[in-house]
Structures are given as structure tokens and as C-alpha cells.
PDB file of C-alpha atoms in Angstrom:
ATOM      1  CA  ALA X   1       6.041  -4.350 -16.061  1.00  0.00           C
ATOM      2  CA  LEU X   2       8.598  -2.045 -14.460  1.00  0.00           C
ATOM      3  CA  ALA X   3      11.426  -4.563 -14.909  1.00  0.00           C
ATOM      4  CA  SER X   4      10.522  -4.937 -18.577  1.00  0.00           C
ATOM      5  CA  LYS X   5      11.203  -1.211 -19.022  1.00  0.00           C
ATOM      6  CA  GLY X   6      14.659  -1.413 -17.484  1.00  0.00           C
ATOM      7  CA  ALA X   7      13.966  -0.760 -13.819  1.00  0.00           C
ATOM      8  CA  GLN X   8      16.090  -2.455 -11.177  1.00  0.00           C
ATOM      9  CA  CYS X   9      13.295  -3.988  -9.090  1.00  0.00           C
ATOM     10  CA  VAL X  10      13.481  -5.024  -5.452  1.00  0.00           C
ATOM     11  CA  ILE X  11      10.653  -7.029  -3.879  1.00  0.00           C
ATOM     12  CA  THR X  12      10.259  -7.301  -0.122  1.00  0.00           C
ATOM     13  CA  VAL X  13       8.977 -10.534   1.384  1.00  0.00           C
ATOM     14  CA  ARG X  14       8.368 -12.177   4.749  1.00  0.00           C
ATOM     15  CA  ASN X  15       9.510 -15.530   3.397  1.00  0.00           C
ATOM     16  CA  VAL X  16      12.710 -15.323   1.329  1.00  0.00           C
ATOM     17  CA  GLU X  17      12.249 -18.833  -0.101  1.00  0.00           C
ATOM     18  CA  LYS X  18       8.832 -17.865  -1.497  1.00  0.00           C
ATOM     19  CA  GLY X  19      10.272 -14.571  -2.688  1.00  0.00           C
ATOM     20  CA  ASN X  20      12.997 -16.334  -4.643  1.00  0.00           C
ATOM     21  CA  ALA X  21      10.326 -18.504  -6.303  1.00  0.00           C
ATOM     22  CA  VAL X  22       8.463 -15.347  -7.380  1.00  0.00           C
ATOM     23  CA  LYS X  23      11.734 -13.865  -8.657  1.00  0.00           C
ATOM     24  CA  ALA X  24      12.429 -16.999 -10.733  1.00  0.00           C
ATOM     25  CA  ASP X  25       8.901 -16.980 -12.147  1.00  0.00           C
ATOM     26  CA  LEU X  26       9.027 -13.297 -13.097  1.00  0.00           C
ATOM     27  CA  GLU X  27      12.472 -13.578 -14.662  1.00  0.00           C
ATOM     28  CA  ALA X  28      11.380 -16.645 -16.662  1.00  0.00           C
ATOM     29  CA  LYS X  29       8.370 -14.721 -18.022  1.00  0.00           C
ATOM     30  CA  LEU X  30      10.532 -11.756 -18.981  1.00  0.00           C
ATOM     31  CA  LYS X  31      12.929 -14.096 -20.781  1.00  0.00           C
ATOM     32  CA  GLU X  32      10.017 -15.741 -22.634  1.00  0.00           C
ATOM     33  CA  GLU X  33       8.931 -12.301 -23.808  1.00  0.00           C
ATOM     34  CA  GLY X  34      12.432 -11.627 -25.101  1.00  0.00           C
ATOM     35  CA  VAL X  35      13.059  -8.862 -22.572  1.00  0.00           C
ATOM     36  CA  SER X  36      16.601  -8.325 -21.357  1.00  0.00           C
ATOM     37  CA  ALA X  37      15.867  -7.189 -17.788  1.00  0.00           C
ATOM     38  CA  LYS X  38      18.032  -6.547 -14.764  1.00  0.00           C
ATOM     39  CA  ASP X  39      18.026  -9.220 -12.062  1.00  0.00           C
ATOM     40  CA  ILE X  40      15.138  -8.839  -9.623  1.00  0.00           C
ATOM     41  CA  ALA X  41      16.354  -8.558  -6.030  1.00  0.00           C
ATOM     42  CA  VAL X  42      14.610 -10.172  -3.059  1.00  0.00           C
ATOM     43  CA  MET X  43      14.937  -8.634   0.406  1.00  0.00           C
ATOM     44  CA  LYS X  44      13.335  -9.689   3.684  1.00  0.00           C
ATOM     45  CA  MET X  45      10.830  -7.376   5.363  1.00  0.00           C
ATOM     46  CA  ASP X  46       7.996  -8.427   7.655  1.00  0.00           C
ATOM     47  CA  ASN X  47       5.255  -5.794   7.905  1.00  0.00           C
ATOM     48  CA  CYS X  48       4.117  -7.376  11.193  1.00  0.00           C
ATOM     49  CA  ASP X  49       7.416  -6.351  12.822  1.00  0.00           C
ATOM     50  CA  PHE X  50       8.650  -2.737  12.949  1.00  0.00           C
ATOM     51  CA  GLU X  51      12.195  -3.894  13.709  1.00  0.00           C
ATOM     52  CA  SER X  52      12.191  -5.964  10.499  1.00  0.00           C
ATOM     53  CA  VAL X  53      11.089  -2.862   8.577  1.00  0.00           C
ATOM     54  CA  ARG X  54      13.918  -0.819  10.093  1.00  0.00           C
ATOM     55  CA  THR X  55      16.469  -3.531   9.310  1.00  0.00           C
ATOM     56  CA  PHE X  56      15.288  -3.721   5.703  1.00  0.00           C
ATOM     57  CA  ALA X  57      15.528   0.045   5.255  1.00  0.00           C
ATOM     58  CA  GLU X  58      19.084   0.156   6.591  1.00  0.00           C
ATOM     59  CA  ASP X  59      20.127  -2.816   4.428  1.00  0.00           C
ATOM     60  CA  PHE X  60      18.546  -1.206   1.367  1.00  0.00           C
ATOM     61  CA  LYS X  61      20.404   2.077   1.909  1.00  0.00           C
ATOM     62  CA  LYS X  62      23.681   0.165   2.195  1.00  0.00           C
ATOM     63  CA  GLN X  63      23.096  -1.598  -1.128  1.00  0.00           C
ATOM     64  CA  TYR X  64      21.532   1.139  -3.280  1.00  0.00           C
ATOM     65  CA  ASP X  65      22.401   4.780  -3.873  1.00  0.00           C
ATOM     66  CA  ARG X  66      19.074   5.800  -5.432  1.00  0.00           C
ATOM     67  CA  LEU X  67      15.362   5.010  -5.133  1.00  0.00           C
ATOM     68  CA  ASP X  68      13.005   6.304  -7.820  1.00  0.00           C
ATOM     69  CA  ILE X  69       9.770   4.371  -7.257  1.00  0.00           C
ATOM     70  CA  VAL X  70       8.075   3.014  -4.132  1.00  0.00           C
ATOM     71  CA  CYS X  71       5.028   0.736  -4.398  1.00  0.00           C
ATOM     72  CA  ASN X  72       3.569   0.110  -0.941  1.00  0.00           C
ATOM     73  CA  ASN X  73       1.512  -2.920  -1.862  1.00  0.00           C
ATOM     74  CA  ALA X  74       1.685  -5.363   1.078  1.00  0.00           C
ATOM     75  CA  GLY X  75      -1.712  -6.244   2.474  1.00  0.00           C
ATOM     76  CA  VAL X  76      -3.868  -8.600   4.517  1.00  0.00           C
ATOM     77  CA  MET X  77      -7.661  -8.567   4.387  1.00  0.00           C
ATOM     78  CA  GLY X  78     -10.652  -9.316   6.588  1.00  0.00           C
ATOM     79  CA  LEU X  79      -8.782 -11.058   9.407  1.00  0.00           C
ATOM     80  CA  ASP X  80      -9.703 -11.509  13.059  1.00  0.00           C
ATOM     81  CA  VAL X  81      -8.296  -9.063  15.585  1.00  0.00           C
ATOM     82  CA  GLN X  82      -4.662 -10.151  16.008  1.00  0.00           C
ATOM     83  CA  MET X  83      -2.059  -8.082  17.824  1.00  0.00           C
ATOM     84  CA  THR X  84       1.488  -7.968  16.463  1.00  0.00           C
ATOM     85  CA  LYS X  85       4.550  -7.965  18.716  1.00  0.00           C
ATOM     86  CA  ASP X  86       4.469  -4.163  18.402  1.00  0.00           C
ATOM     87  CA  GLY X  87       0.980  -4.010  19.894  1.00  0.00           C
ATOM     88  CA  TYR X  88      -1.093  -3.135  16.833  1.00  0.00           C
ATOM     89  CA  ASP X  89      -3.856  -4.973  15.022  1.00  0.00           C
ATOM     90  CA  ILE X  90      -2.447  -6.964  12.122  1.00  0.00           C
ATOM     91  CA  GLN X  91      -4.505  -5.147   9.485  1.00  0.00           C
ATOM     92  CA  ILE X  92      -3.559  -1.561  10.401  1.00  0.00           C
ATOM     93  CA  GLN X  93       0.113  -2.477  10.941  1.00  0.00           C
ATOM     94  CA  THR X  94       0.585  -4.586   7.801  1.00  0.00           C
ATOM     95  CA  ASN X  95      -1.434  -2.369   5.486  1.00  0.00           C
ATOM     96  CA  HIS X  96      -0.455   1.085   6.725  1.00  0.00           C
ATOM     97  CA  LEU X  97       1.863   1.577   9.695  1.00  0.00           C
ATOM     98  CA  SER X  98       4.788  -0.455   8.335  1.00  0.00           C
ATOM     99  CA  HIS X  99       4.504   1.337   4.988  1.00  0.00           C
ATOM    100  CA  PHE X 100       4.597   4.665   6.838  1.00  0.00           C
ATOM    101  CA  LEU X 101       7.681   3.582   8.789  1.00  0.00           C
ATOM    102  CA  MET X 102       9.486   2.187   5.744  1.00  0.00           C
ATOM    103  CA  THR X 103       8.844   5.377   3.764  1.00  0.00           C
ATOM    104  CA  ALA X 104      10.087   7.508   6.653  1.00  0.00           C
ATOM    105  CA  ARG X 105      13.251   5.424   7.012  1.00  0.00           C
ATOM    106  CA  LEU X 106      13.959   5.576   3.262  1.00  0.00           C
ATOM    107  CA  TRP X 107      13.117   9.265   3.004  1.00  0.00           C
ATOM    108  CA  PRO X 108      16.724  10.597   2.921  1.00  0.00           C
ATOM    109  CA  LEU X 109      17.457   8.349  -0.079  1.00  0.00           C
ATOM    110  CA  LEU X 110      14.183   9.262  -1.817  1.00  0.00           C
ATOM    111  CA  LYS X 111      14.862  12.964  -1.322  1.00  0.00           C
ATOM    112  CA  SER X 112      18.458  12.787  -2.560  1.00  0.00           C
ATOM    113  CA  THR X 113      17.300  10.825  -5.619  1.00  0.00           C
ATOM    114  CA  ALA X 114      14.686  13.481  -6.364  1.00  0.00           C
ATOM    115  CA  GLU X 115      17.205  16.289  -5.992  1.00  0.00           C
ATOM    116  CA  LYS X 116      19.664  14.555  -8.307  1.00  0.00           C
ATOM    117  CA  TYR X 117      17.317  13.043 -10.926  1.00  0.00           C
ATOM    118  CA  GLY X 118      14.085  14.989 -10.429  1.00  0.00           C
ATOM    119  CA  ASP X 119      11.429  12.302 -10.818  1.00  0.00           C
ATOM    120  CA  VAL X 120      10.508  10.198  -7.767  1.00  0.00           C
ATOM    121  CA  THR X 121       7.068   8.628  -7.336  1.00  0.00           C
ATOM    122  CA  LEU X 122       5.472   6.794  -4.420  1.00  0.00           C
ATOM    123  CA  THR X 123       2.112   5.043  -4.433  1.00  0.00           C
ATOM    124  CA  GLN X 124       0.035   3.474  -1.688  1.00  0.00           C
ATOM    125  CA  VAL X 125      -2.084   0.553  -2.877  1.00  0.00           C
ATOM    126  CA  SER X 126      -5.562   0.900  -1.407  1.00  0.00           C
ATOM    127  CA  SER X 127      -8.803  -0.968  -2.156  1.00  0.00           C
ATOM    128  CA  GLY X 128     -12.395  -0.362  -3.121  1.00  0.00           C
ATOM    129  CA  ALA X 129     -13.012  -1.220   0.543  1.00  0.00           C
ATOM    130  CA  SER X 130     -11.729   2.268   1.390  1.00  0.00           C
ATOM    131  CA  GLU X 131     -14.902   3.590  -0.247  1.00  0.00           C
ATOM    132  CA  LYS X 132     -17.620   0.933   0.010  1.00  0.00           C
ATOM    133  CA  GLY X 133     -19.718   1.357   3.136  1.00  0.00           C
ATOM    134  CA  LYS X 134     -17.919   4.628   3.993  1.00  0.00           C
ATOM    135  CA  PRO X 135     -15.352   3.310   6.501  1.00  0.00           C
ATOM    136  CA  THR X 136     -13.530   5.798   8.723  1.00  0.00           C
ATOM    137  CA  VAL X 137     -10.129   6.047  10.392  1.00  0.00           C
ATOM    138  CA  ASP X 138     -10.073   6.324  14.177  1.00  0.00           C
ATOM    139  CA  ALA X 139      -6.827   8.265  14.587  1.00  0.00           C
ATOM    140  CA  SER X 140      -7.393   8.430  18.346  1.00  0.00           C
ATOM    141  CA  ASN X 141      -7.295   4.616  18.574  1.00  0.00           C
ATOM    142  CA  LEU X 142      -5.841   2.745  15.611  1.00  0.00           C
ATOM    143  CA  ASN X 143      -6.612  -0.518  17.442  1.00  0.00           C
ATOM    144  CA  ASN X 144     -10.348   0.194  17.584  1.00  0.00           C
ATOM    145  CA  PRO X 145     -11.823  -3.281  16.911  1.00  0.00           C
ATOM    146  CA  HIS X 146     -14.819  -1.753  15.142  1.00  0.00           C
ATOM    147  CA  PRO X 147     -14.179   1.750  13.765  1.00  0.00           C
ATOM    148  CA  SER X 148     -17.327   3.617  12.733  1.00  0.00           C
ATOM    149  CA  HIS X 149     -18.689   3.389   9.191  1.00  0.00           C
ATOM    150  CA  GLY X 150     -21.731   3.951   7.009  1.00  0.00           C
ATOM    151  CA  ILE X 151     -24.837   1.800   7.078  1.00  0.00           C
ATOM    152  CA  LEU X 152     -24.016  -0.250   3.953  1.00  0.00           C
ATOM    153  CA  LEU X 153     -20.977  -1.863   5.587  1.00  0.00           C
ATOM    154  CA  TYR X 154     -23.371  -3.840   7.799  1.00  0.00           C
ATOM    155  CA  LEU X 155     -24.166  -5.851   4.655  1.00  0.00           C
ATOM    156  CA  ALA X 156     -20.571  -7.063   4.236  1.00  0.00           C
ATOM    157  CA  PRO X 157     -21.004 -10.279   6.294  1.00  0.00           C
ATOM    158  CA  TYR X 158     -24.002 -11.276   4.145  1.00  0.00           C
ATOM    159  CA  VAL X 159     -22.231 -10.521   0.849  1.00  0.00           C
ATOM    160  CA  LEU X 160     -18.681 -11.614   1.708  1.00  0.00           C
ATOM    161  CA  GLY X 161     -18.735 -13.488   5.004  1.00  0.00           C
ATOM    162  CA  GLY X 162     -16.933 -12.781   8.239  1.00  0.00           C
ATOM    163  CA  SER X 163     -18.155 -10.007  10.529  1.00  0.00           C
ATOM    164  CA  THR X 164     -18.705  -6.279  10.094  1.00  0.00           C
ATOM    165  CA  GLY X 165     -15.679  -5.739  12.357  1.00  0.00           C
ATOM    166  CA  HIS X 166     -13.446  -7.678   9.952  1.00  0.00           C
ATOM    167  CA  TRP X 167     -14.384  -5.335   7.122  1.00  0.00           C
ATOM    168  CA  ALA X 168     -14.570  -2.099   9.131  1.00  0.00           C
ATOM    169  CA  ARG X 169     -10.935  -2.617  10.211  1.00  0.00           C
ATOM    170  CA  TYR X 170      -9.902  -3.555   6.683  1.00  0.00           C
ATOM    171  CA  GLY X 171     -11.693  -0.500   5.279  1.00  0.00           C
ATOM    172  CA  GLN X 172      -9.949   1.669   7.874  1.00  0.00           C
ATOM    173  CA  SER X 173      -6.528   0.356   6.873  1.00  0.00           C
ATOM    174  CA  LYS X 174      -7.217   0.892   3.178  1.00  0.00           C
ATOM    175  CA  LEU X 175      -8.594   4.385   3.741  1.00  0.00           C
ATOM    176  CA  ALA X 176      -5.410   5.061   5.716  1.00  0.00           C
ATOM    177  CA  ASN X 177      -3.421   4.305   2.527  1.00  0.00           C
ATOM    178  CA  VAL X 178      -5.203   7.089   0.631  1.00  0.00           C
ATOM    179  CA  LEU X 179      -5.018   9.530   3.541  1.00  0.00           C
ATOM    180  CA  PHE X 180      -1.278   8.893   3.901  1.00  0.00           C
ATOM    181  CA  ALA X 181      -0.709   9.418   0.166  1.00  0.00           C
ATOM    182  CA  ASN X 182      -2.710  12.651   0.144  1.00  0.00           C
ATOM    183  CA  GLU X 183      -1.044  14.059   3.264  1.00  0.00           C
ATOM    184  CA  LEU X 184       2.375  13.146   1.859  1.00  0.00           C
ATOM    185  CA  GLN X 185       1.566  15.031  -1.351  1.00  0.00           C
ATOM    186  CA  LYS X 186       0.439  18.052   0.682  1.00  0.00           C
ATOM    187  CA  ARG X 187       3.695  18.006   2.660  1.00  0.00           C
ATOM    188  CA  LEU X 188       5.771  17.584  -0.501  1.00  0.00           C
ATOM    189  CA  ALA X 189       4.234  20.758  -1.906  1.00  0.00           C
ATOM    190  CA  ALA X 190       4.816  22.625   1.364  1.00  0.00           C
ATOM    191  CA  ALA X 191       8.462  21.502   1.389  1.00  0.00           C
ATOM    192  CA  GLY X 192       9.011  22.744  -2.179  1.00  0.00           C
ATOM    193  CA  LEU X 193       9.445  19.208  -3.515  1.00  0.00           C
ATOM    194  CA  GLY X 194       6.227  19.028  -5.554  1.00  0.00           C
ATOM    195  CA  GLU X 195       8.000  19.426  -8.888  1.00  0.00           C
ATOM    196  CA  LYS X 196      10.428  16.576  -8.233  1.00  0.00           C
ATOM    197  CA  MET X 197       8.346  14.062  -6.256  1.00  0.00           C
ATOM    198  CA  LYS X 198       4.804  12.720  -6.540  1.00  0.00           C
ATOM    199  CA  SER X 199       2.674  10.847  -4.026  1.00  0.00           C
ATOM    200  CA  THR X 200      -0.272   8.896  -5.440  1.00  0.00           C
ATOM    201  CA  SER X 201      -2.682   6.136  -4.421  1.00  0.00           C
ATOM    202  CA  CYS X 202      -4.449   3.433  -6.376  1.00  0.00           C
ATOM    203  CA  HIS X 203      -6.529   0.269  -6.116  1.00  0.00           C
ATOM    204  CA  PRO X 204      -6.488  -2.945  -8.202  1.00  0.00           C
ATOM    205  CA  GLY X 205     -10.240  -3.531  -8.356  1.00  0.00           C
ATOM    206  CA  LEU X 206     -10.971  -7.184  -7.744  1.00  0.00           C
ATOM    207  CA  ALA X 207      -7.757  -8.972  -8.703  1.00  0.00           C
ATOM    208  CA  ALA X 208      -7.708 -12.763  -8.307  1.00  0.00           C
ATOM    209  CA  THR X 209      -4.753 -13.401  -5.977  1.00  0.00           C
ATOM    210  CA  ASN X 210      -4.065 -15.465  -2.873  1.00  0.00           C
ATOM    211  CA  LEU X 211      -5.561 -12.624  -0.820  1.00  0.00           C
ATOM    212  CA  GLN X 212      -9.144 -13.883  -1.073  1.00  0.00           C
ATOM    213  CA  ILE X 213      -8.133 -17.469  -0.259  1.00  0.00           C
ATOM    214  CA  THR X 214      -6.095 -16.356   2.771  1.00  0.00           C
ATOM    215  CA  THR X 215      -9.061 -14.311   4.001  1.00  0.00           C
ATOM    216  CA  GLN X 216     -11.350 -17.328   3.620  1.00  0.00           C
ATOM    217  CA  LYS X 217      -8.925 -19.502   5.620  1.00  0.00           C
ATOM    218  CA  GLY X 218      -8.876 -16.823   8.316  1.00  0.00           C
ATOM    219  CA  GLY X 219     -12.659 -16.829   8.610  1.00  0.00           C
ATOM    220  CA  GLY X 220     -13.260 -13.453   7.004  1.00  0.00           C
ATOM    221  CA  MET X 221     -14.772 -14.632   3.707  1.00  0.00           C
ATOM    222  CA  LYS X 222     -17.105 -17.511   2.942  1.00  0.00           C
ATOM    223  CA  ASP X 223     -16.150 -18.183  -0.696  1.00  0.00           C
ATOM    224  CA  GLY X 224     -12.893 -16.553  -1.739  1.00  0.00           C
ATOM    225  CA  ALA X 225     -12.499 -18.645  -4.894  1.00  0.00           C
ATOM    226  CA  GLY X 226     -16.060 -17.907  -5.966  1.00  0.00           C
ATOM    227  CA  TYR X 227     -15.608 -14.187  -5.340  1.00  0.00           C
ATOM    228  CA  GLN X 228     -12.515 -14.167  -7.554  1.00  0.00           C
ATOM    229  CA  LYS X 229     -14.594 -15.223 -10.571  1.00  0.00           C
ATOM    230  CA  SER X 230     -16.154 -11.771 -10.857  1.00  0.00           C
ATOM    231  CA  GLY X 231     -12.721 -10.134 -10.931  1.00  0.00           C
ATOM    232  CA  GLN X 232      -9.732  -9.841 -13.224  1.00  0.00           C
ATOM    233  CA  SER X 233      -6.259 -11.322 -13.331  1.00  0.00           C
ATOM    234  CA  CYS X 234      -3.463 -10.374 -10.983  1.00  0.00           C
ATOM    235  CA  ALA X 235      -1.604  -8.856 -13.958  1.00  0.00           C
ATOM    236  CA  ASP X 236      -4.553  -6.660 -14.954  1.00  0.00           C
ATOM    237  CA  GLY X 237      -5.032  -5.672 -11.334  1.00  0.00           C
ATOM    238  CA  SER X 238      -1.484  -4.339 -11.253  1.00  0.00           C
ATOM    239  CA  LEU X 239      -2.071  -1.872 -14.105  1.00  0.00           C
ATOM    240  CA  PRO X 240      -3.502   0.979 -11.969  1.00  0.00           C
ATOM    241  CA  LEU X 241      -0.399   0.671  -9.779  1.00  0.00           C
ATOM    242  CA  VAL X 242       1.872   0.913 -12.818  1.00  0.00           C
ATOM    243  CA  MET X 243      -0.072   3.958 -14.027  1.00  0.00           C
ATOM    244  CA  ALA X 244       0.170   5.520 -10.565  1.00  0.00           C
ATOM    245  CA  VAL X 245       3.977   5.432 -10.534  1.00  0.00           C
ATOM    246  CA  ALA X 246       5.125   5.422 -14.139  1.00  0.00           C
ATOM    247  CA  HIS X 247       2.641   6.770 -16.679  1.00  0.00           C
ATOM    248  CA  PRO X 248       4.457   9.460 -18.713  1.00  0.00           C
ATOM    249  CA  THR X 249       1.542  11.927 -18.749  1.00  0.00           C
ATOM    250  CA  LEU X 250      -1.193  10.721 -16.365  1.00  0.00           C
ATOM    251  CA  CYS X 251       0.964  10.175 -13.271  1.00  0.00           C
ATOM    252  CA  GLU X 252       0.020  13.151 -11.098  1.00  0.00           C
ATOM    253  CA  GLY X 253       0.715  13.920  -7.456  1.00  0.00           C
ATOM    254  CA  GLY X 254      -2.347  13.477  -5.254  1.00  0.00           C
ATOM    255  CA  ALA X 255      -4.226  11.461  -7.893  1.00  0.00           C
ATOM    256  CA  TYR X 256      -6.054   8.165  -7.372  1.00  0.00           C
ATOM    257  CA  TYR X 257      -6.102   5.331  -9.944  1.00  0.00           C
ATOM    258  CA  GLY X 258      -8.208   2.221 -10.444  1.00  0.00           C
ATOM    259  CA  PRO X 259      -9.958   0.025 -13.049  1.00  0.00           C
ATOM    260  CA  SER X 260     -12.440   1.853 -15.280  1.00  0.00           C
ATOM    261  CA  GLU X 261     -15.351  -0.428 -14.298  1.00  0.00           C
ATOM    262  CA  GLY X 262     -14.605  -0.415 -10.582  1.00  0.00           C
ATOM    263  CA  ARG X 263     -13.738  -4.085 -10.157  1.00  0.00           C
ATOM    264  CA  THR X 264     -12.338  -4.616 -13.645  1.00  0.00           C
ATOM    265  CA  GLY X 265     -11.327  -2.711 -16.742  1.00  0.00           C
ATOM    266  CA  ALA X 266      -8.526  -0.571 -18.115  1.00  0.00           C
ATOM    267  CA  PRO X 267      -6.667   1.605 -15.595  1.00  0.00           C
ATOM    268  CA  VAL X 268      -7.870   5.210 -15.281  1.00  0.00           C
ATOM    269  CA  LYS X 269      -7.303   8.240 -13.105  1.00  0.00           C
ATOM    270  CA  THR X 270     -10.356   8.461 -10.875  1.00  0.00           C
ATOM    271  CA  LYS X 271     -11.478   9.795  -7.482  1.00  0.00           C
ATOM    272  CA  ASN X 272     -12.014   8.033  -4.181  1.00  0.00           C
ATOM    273  CA  GLU X 273     -15.726   8.203  -3.385  1.00  0.00           C
ATOM    274  CA  ASN X 274     -15.215   8.369   0.381  1.00  0.00           C
ATOM    275  CA  PRO X 275     -15.247  12.071   1.385  1.00  0.00           C
ATOM    276  CA  MET X 276     -12.983  11.298   4.355  1.00  0.00           C
ATOM    277  CA  ALA X 277     -10.159  10.421   1.930  1.00  0.00           C
ATOM    278  CA  TYR X 278      -9.740  14.164   1.300  1.00  0.00           C
ATOM    279  CA  ASN X 279     -10.425  15.446   4.828  1.00  0.00           C
ATOM    280  CA  GLU X 280      -7.323  17.466   5.725  1.00  0.00           C
ATOM    281  CA  ALA X 281      -7.915  17.269   9.477  1.00  0.00           C
ATOM    282  CA  VAL X 282      -8.093  13.458   9.325  1.00  0.00           C
ATOM    283  CA  MET X 283      -5.039  13.320   7.040  1.00  0.00           C
ATOM    284  CA  LYS X 284      -3.002  15.316   9.583  1.00  0.00           C
ATOM    285  CA  ALA X 285      -4.365  13.355  12.553  1.00  0.00           C
ATOM    286  CA  LEU X 286      -3.472  10.017  10.939  1.00  0.00           C
ATOM    287  CA  TRP X 287       0.065  11.214  10.146  1.00  0.00           C
ATOM    288  CA  GLU X 288       0.582  12.222  13.775  1.00  0.00           C
ATOM    289  CA  ALA X 289      -0.992   9.002  15.082  1.00  0.00           C
ATOM    290  CA  SER X 290       1.276   7.002  12.755  1.00  0.00           C
ATOM    291  CA  GLU X 291       4.372   8.812  14.038  1.00  0.00           C
ATOM    292  CA  LYS X 292       3.309   7.980  17.592  1.00  0.00           C
ATOM    293  CA  ALA X 293       2.621   4.340  16.683  1.00  0.00           C
ATOM    294  CA  VAL X 294       6.028   3.726  15.062  1.00  0.00           C
ATOM    295  CA  GLY X 295       7.846   5.865  17.624  1.00  0.00           C
ATOM    296  CA  GLU X 296       9.503   8.100  15.037  1.00  0.00           C
ATOM    297  CA  GLU X 297       8.930  11.543  13.590  1.00  0.00           C
ATOM    298  CA  PHE X 298       8.600  11.674   9.800  1.00  0.00           C
ATOM    299  CA  LYS X 299       9.894  15.059   8.665  1.00  0.00           C
ATOM    300  CA  LEU X 300      10.269  15.931   5.012  1.00  0.00           C
TER     301      LEU X 300
END
């Protein structure tokens, strides 16, 4: 969608060969639609490896002199406890910590772009799992194998499969996306950048992608393919993300976007139903815990 409107798009991937296949597929579809788009670039970045994130950021800054839109969309779901080489559970590192680090490393370029062109937007792609069952973020221990949550999350293994721990850790990582976006927006305003930069968050509803199948293979879901049938297409699932970074009138700093019917429907500006998503003490605590985890200060 962004490429079709003239954006120079860069996609980050763990596997460059797979990334090039996605690039070819997207460019073929754009050509079929008669759109003259810029080449899509593929760059390697593994969210399970902080050093890979740092290398990507440095390579990106060498190749590009501006960055207008960031879509932090990488995610894994409902997996067993697995520690990365950096010592963090795979869900919190892939879904949040590496996005935090990448954004911090690219911040000088984002800020200079905003100062020169005046319209930079970042979005963190969350999930309905940030709300359902009222998960929490344990900022004192991001590796907590079973962060606290509301009573309804105990039903997840019966509805989806896996264990409550699978989904409590996933919910934590997805709530972290919204908390990061909201704290970033707060800090943008405090730094006097609120007129030139926006930080948003969004969720795709239930979009039928490889995510559900991967979760099933990892033991976290009993019927990924069956679950997909109550959702919408990958393309429709991307619409709240597009709205969150590029809508000419509805893109608003601090806002949250998702499908109108929850799992499906047209994209709308909405509100995260988990009260913790707007808890300023938790927002600040997560930011500080994230700085400690990645070993870098993120100053605006």
C-alpha cells in the first residue's frame, strides 16, 4: 500500500532469500495493478539478536538520508520459553525489545527527517492479545515465565491451545508495544517534537498469516488453520497499520487503530481496552527496563 503511493519501502528479514521472494511477489502485484513503484529493498535484521539489529541500523543510515515511516511489525506468538543469545525470552525480545533498540539506533535519522520535512510517523503493531484477559507487563523481570493477568486468560488453553504461560507472555509482549508507543508519544511532546512526529499503535485483528501455523508447530495452538477461518486476509489486516502511519486526517499521535469489528472489518481509530496500556508509571518503567535490557539509553 505504501509503495503504491510512491514510498521507498525497506523490509527487514531474518532470511534474505525469503525476503527477496516477498519483494518479487509484491513488485509483481504492483506491476499487475499498473503502479509504477520504486524498487522494494530487502535488508537483513534478526530480532532475536541485538547485534543484528545494531548492524542493520548502521547499514540503513549509510544507505539512506531520511526515514519518514517506521512500522515495527515483527512478531512471534504463543511459543515455549526460549532464551535468545542475549538472554531474553524470544517473545519479549522479538516483539518489543528489538523494536525498541532499532528505534533508538535510528532516532538521529528520524529526528533529522522530522526537522527537515516535518512529518514522521512510527507505529508499533500490537494485538488483541494485549487486551484480552488483561495481561500485564512485569517491568521488574521481563523474563517472567508467567506474568500476572486477569482471570479470563486462564481460558486461553481451552480456546486456543498451548498453556496459559504461552499466552500471558505473548500478551505481555503485545501490551509492551502499546506502552512503548504511548511513552514515546509522551516524550515527543515533552521534547517539543509533537508537531513534527507521531507515535501510534495498532493491531490487525485476526489476519490469516503464517503466524498461526508457526504457533501451532511450536505447540502453542491446537488448530491454527481452523482459527484463521474466522479472520480476514493478510491484506485487510494490514489496513489499521496503514491508517496508523499514513492516513491524511486520522493519523494522530498516541492513537490506537484496529478493525471495526475487533477481529475483522474496516480500520478505525479505537482505544485499547486494557487500562494498563495507559498507565504512565508502567509506561516509564517499561522504557527504563528496555534501556537496561538492550544496554543503551534512548534519549530523544
